[in-house]
Short mmCIF file of C-alpha atoms in Angstrom, two decimals:
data_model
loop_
_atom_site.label_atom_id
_atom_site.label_comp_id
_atom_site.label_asym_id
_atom_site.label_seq_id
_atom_site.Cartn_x
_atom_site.Cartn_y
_atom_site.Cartn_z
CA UNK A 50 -126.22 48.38 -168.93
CA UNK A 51 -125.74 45.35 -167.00
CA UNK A 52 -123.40 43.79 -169.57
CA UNK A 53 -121.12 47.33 -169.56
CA UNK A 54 -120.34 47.50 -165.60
CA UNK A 55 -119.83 43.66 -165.68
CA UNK A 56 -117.39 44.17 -168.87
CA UNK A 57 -115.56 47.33 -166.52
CA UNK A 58 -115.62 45.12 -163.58
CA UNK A 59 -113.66 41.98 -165.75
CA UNK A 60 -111.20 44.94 -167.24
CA UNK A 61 -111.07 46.21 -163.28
CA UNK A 62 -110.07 43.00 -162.57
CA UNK A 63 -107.76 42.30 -164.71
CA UNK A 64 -105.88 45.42 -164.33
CA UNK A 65 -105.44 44.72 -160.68
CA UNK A 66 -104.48 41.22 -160.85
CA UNK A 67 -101.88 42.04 -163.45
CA UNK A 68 -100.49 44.74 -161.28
CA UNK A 69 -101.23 42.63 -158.01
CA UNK A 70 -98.43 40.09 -159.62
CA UNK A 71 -94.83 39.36 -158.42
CA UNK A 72 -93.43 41.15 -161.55
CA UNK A 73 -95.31 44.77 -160.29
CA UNK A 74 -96.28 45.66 -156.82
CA UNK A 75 -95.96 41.55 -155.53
CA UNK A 76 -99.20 41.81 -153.71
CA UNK A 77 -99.39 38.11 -154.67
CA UNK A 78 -96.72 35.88 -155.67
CA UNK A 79 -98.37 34.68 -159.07
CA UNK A 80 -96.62 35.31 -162.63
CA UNK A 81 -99.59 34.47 -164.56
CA UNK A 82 -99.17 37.42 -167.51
CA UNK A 83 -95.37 37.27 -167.00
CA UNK A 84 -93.84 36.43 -171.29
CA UNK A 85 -91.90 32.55 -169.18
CA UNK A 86 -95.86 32.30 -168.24
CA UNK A 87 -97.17 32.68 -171.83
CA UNK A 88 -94.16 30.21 -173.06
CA UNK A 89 -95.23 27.80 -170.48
CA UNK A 90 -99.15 27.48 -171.29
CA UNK A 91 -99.07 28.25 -175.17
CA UNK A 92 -98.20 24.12 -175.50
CA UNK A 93 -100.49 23.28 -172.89
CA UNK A 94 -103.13 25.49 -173.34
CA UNK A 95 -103.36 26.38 -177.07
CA UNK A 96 -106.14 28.07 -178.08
CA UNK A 97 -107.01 29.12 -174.37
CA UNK A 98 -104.13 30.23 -172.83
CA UNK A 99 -105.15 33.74 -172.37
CA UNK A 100 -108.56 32.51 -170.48
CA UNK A 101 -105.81 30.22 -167.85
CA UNK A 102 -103.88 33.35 -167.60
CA UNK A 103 -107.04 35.06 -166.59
CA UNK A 104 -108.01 32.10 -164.23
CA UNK A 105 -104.67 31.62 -162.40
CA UNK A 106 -104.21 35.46 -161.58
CA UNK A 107 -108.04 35.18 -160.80
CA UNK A 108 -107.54 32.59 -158.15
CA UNK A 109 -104.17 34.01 -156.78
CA UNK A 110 -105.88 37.57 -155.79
CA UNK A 111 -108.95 35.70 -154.46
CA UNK A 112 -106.59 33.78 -151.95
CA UNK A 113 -104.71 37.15 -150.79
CA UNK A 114 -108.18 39.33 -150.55
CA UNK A 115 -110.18 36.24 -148.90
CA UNK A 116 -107.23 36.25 -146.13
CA UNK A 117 -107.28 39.43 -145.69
CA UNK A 118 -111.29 40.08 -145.72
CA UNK A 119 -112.31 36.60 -144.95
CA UNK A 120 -114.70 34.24 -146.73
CA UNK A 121 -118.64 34.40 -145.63
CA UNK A 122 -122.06 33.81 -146.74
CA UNK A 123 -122.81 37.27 -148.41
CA UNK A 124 -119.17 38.46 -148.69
CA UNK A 125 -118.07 39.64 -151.82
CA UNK A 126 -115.17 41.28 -153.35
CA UNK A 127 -113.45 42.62 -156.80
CA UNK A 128 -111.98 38.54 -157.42
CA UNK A 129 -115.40 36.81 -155.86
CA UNK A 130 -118.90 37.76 -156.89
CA UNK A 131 -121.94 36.47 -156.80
CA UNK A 132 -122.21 33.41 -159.21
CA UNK A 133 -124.59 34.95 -162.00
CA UNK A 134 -122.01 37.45 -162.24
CA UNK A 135 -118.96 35.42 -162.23
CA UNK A 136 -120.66 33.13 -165.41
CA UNK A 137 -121.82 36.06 -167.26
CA UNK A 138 -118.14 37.51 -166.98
CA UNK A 139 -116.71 34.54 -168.35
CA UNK A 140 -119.32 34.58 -171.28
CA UNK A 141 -117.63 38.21 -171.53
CA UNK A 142 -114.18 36.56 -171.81
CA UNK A 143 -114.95 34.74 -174.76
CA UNK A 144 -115.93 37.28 -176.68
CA UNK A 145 -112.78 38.37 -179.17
CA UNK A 146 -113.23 41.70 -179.22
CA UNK A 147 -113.45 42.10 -174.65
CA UNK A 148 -110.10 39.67 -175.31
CA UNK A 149 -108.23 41.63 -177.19
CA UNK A 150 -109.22 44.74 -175.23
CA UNK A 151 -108.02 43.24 -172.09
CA UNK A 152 -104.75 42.12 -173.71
CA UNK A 153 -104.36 45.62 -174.64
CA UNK A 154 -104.77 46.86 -170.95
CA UNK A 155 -102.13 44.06 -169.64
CA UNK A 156 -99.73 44.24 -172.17
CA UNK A 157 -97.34 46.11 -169.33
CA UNK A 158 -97.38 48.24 -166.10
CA UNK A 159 -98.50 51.29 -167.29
CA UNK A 160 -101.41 50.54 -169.31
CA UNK A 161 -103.12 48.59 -166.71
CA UNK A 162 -102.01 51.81 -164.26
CA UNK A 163 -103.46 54.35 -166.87
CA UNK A 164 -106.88 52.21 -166.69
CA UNK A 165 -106.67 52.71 -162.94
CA UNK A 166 -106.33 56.14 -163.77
CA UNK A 167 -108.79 56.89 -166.15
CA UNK A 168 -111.60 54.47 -164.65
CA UNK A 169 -111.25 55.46 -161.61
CA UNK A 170 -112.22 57.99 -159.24
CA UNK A 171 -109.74 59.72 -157.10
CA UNK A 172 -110.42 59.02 -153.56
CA UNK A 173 -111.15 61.19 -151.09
CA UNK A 174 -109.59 59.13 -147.88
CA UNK A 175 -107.20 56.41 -149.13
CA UNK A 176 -108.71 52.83 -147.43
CA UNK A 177 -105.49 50.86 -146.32
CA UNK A 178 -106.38 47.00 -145.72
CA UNK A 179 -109.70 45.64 -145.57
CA UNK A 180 -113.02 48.05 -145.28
CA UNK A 181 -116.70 47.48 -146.20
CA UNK A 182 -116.88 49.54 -149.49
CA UNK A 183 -121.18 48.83 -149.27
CA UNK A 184 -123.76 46.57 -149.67
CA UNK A 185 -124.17 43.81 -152.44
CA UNK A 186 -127.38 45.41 -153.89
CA UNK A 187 -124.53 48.08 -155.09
CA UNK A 188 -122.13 45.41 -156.99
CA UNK A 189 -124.06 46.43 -160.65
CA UNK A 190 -123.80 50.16 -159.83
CA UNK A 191 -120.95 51.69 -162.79
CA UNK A 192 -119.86 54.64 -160.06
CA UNK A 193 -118.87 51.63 -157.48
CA UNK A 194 -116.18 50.55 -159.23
CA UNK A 195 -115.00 53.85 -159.76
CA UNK A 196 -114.38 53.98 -156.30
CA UNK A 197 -113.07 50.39 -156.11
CA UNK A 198 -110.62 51.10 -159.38
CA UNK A 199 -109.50 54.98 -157.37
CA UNK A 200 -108.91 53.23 -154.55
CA UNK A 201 -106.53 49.94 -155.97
CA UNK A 202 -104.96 52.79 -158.40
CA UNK A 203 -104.19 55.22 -154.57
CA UNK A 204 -102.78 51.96 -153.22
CA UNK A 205 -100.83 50.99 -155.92
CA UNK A 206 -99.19 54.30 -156.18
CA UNK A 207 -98.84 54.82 -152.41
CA UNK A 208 -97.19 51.04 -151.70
CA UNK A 209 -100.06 50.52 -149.63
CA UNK A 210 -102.71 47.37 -149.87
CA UNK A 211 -106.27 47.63 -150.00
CA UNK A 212 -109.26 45.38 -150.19
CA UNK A 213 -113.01 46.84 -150.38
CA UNK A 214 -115.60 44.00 -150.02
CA UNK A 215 -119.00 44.13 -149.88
CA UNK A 216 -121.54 42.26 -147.72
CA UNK A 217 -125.64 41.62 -147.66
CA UNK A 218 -127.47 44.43 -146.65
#
């Protein structure tokens, strides 16, 4: 089970840092998945340009949501978990198969907004900015990022920003 909600949470994140780019709803000013991007690090980055796509959007939503939230001992959000999560992910990312699944979901706008759509769960109040979404000992719980992935999918639609976080209990 552990391995599923940490495989939704790398195709959450994903989804939103696709859509977060300049190209969509410019939430941050990266152009990782952008077709100039893939030209750019095919020479550079071979056989793993996909996984420095990954990285770079990775790094450019983690700036946006850690100024927004702010960084802390026991703070935690969508683009920063706790380490044993973040490895296991990228064990995730080398599988082929979660690859090309992922490619699938990024391959344009409404794909990754469909995901949004399907994953998650519609939210009753729509959280603008940063809010406390719970408390770590939730982050492996599969109906959490429901409401993480209804709540990015409200914003996205509504031209609003959000960033749930969680903290230490």
């Amino acid at each position: 089970m552990k391995k599923k909600v940490l495989q939704d949470i790398l195709y959450l994140r994903l989804c939103v840092g696709y859509l977060g780019e300049a190209v969509q709803y410019s939430w941050w000013h990266s152009s990782f998945f952008s077709s100039t991007s893939s030209a750019f690090l095919s020479p550079v980055f071979s056989k793993t340009s996909f996984t420095a796509q990954y990285y770079g959007v990775r790094e450019a939503a983690t700036i946006v949501h850690d100024e927004h939230i702010g960084i802390g001992k026991g703070v935690f959000h969508l683009f920063r978990l706790p380490e044993t999560h973040e490895i296991a992910m990228h064990r995730l990312l080398d599988n082929p198969d979660t690859k090309t699944a992922i490619q699938d979901l990024v391959k344009n706008k409404e794909e990754a907004e469909q995901f949004l759509s399907r994953f998650g769960e519609r939210p009753g109040d729509l959280s603008v900015g940063p809010f406390r979404l719970d408390d770590t000992t939730k982050i492996l719980i599969p109906k959490t990022w429901e409401k993480v992935a209804g709540q990015y999918g409200a914003a996205f639609k509504n031209g609003n920003k959000t960033f749930p976080y969680f903290t230490t209990a």
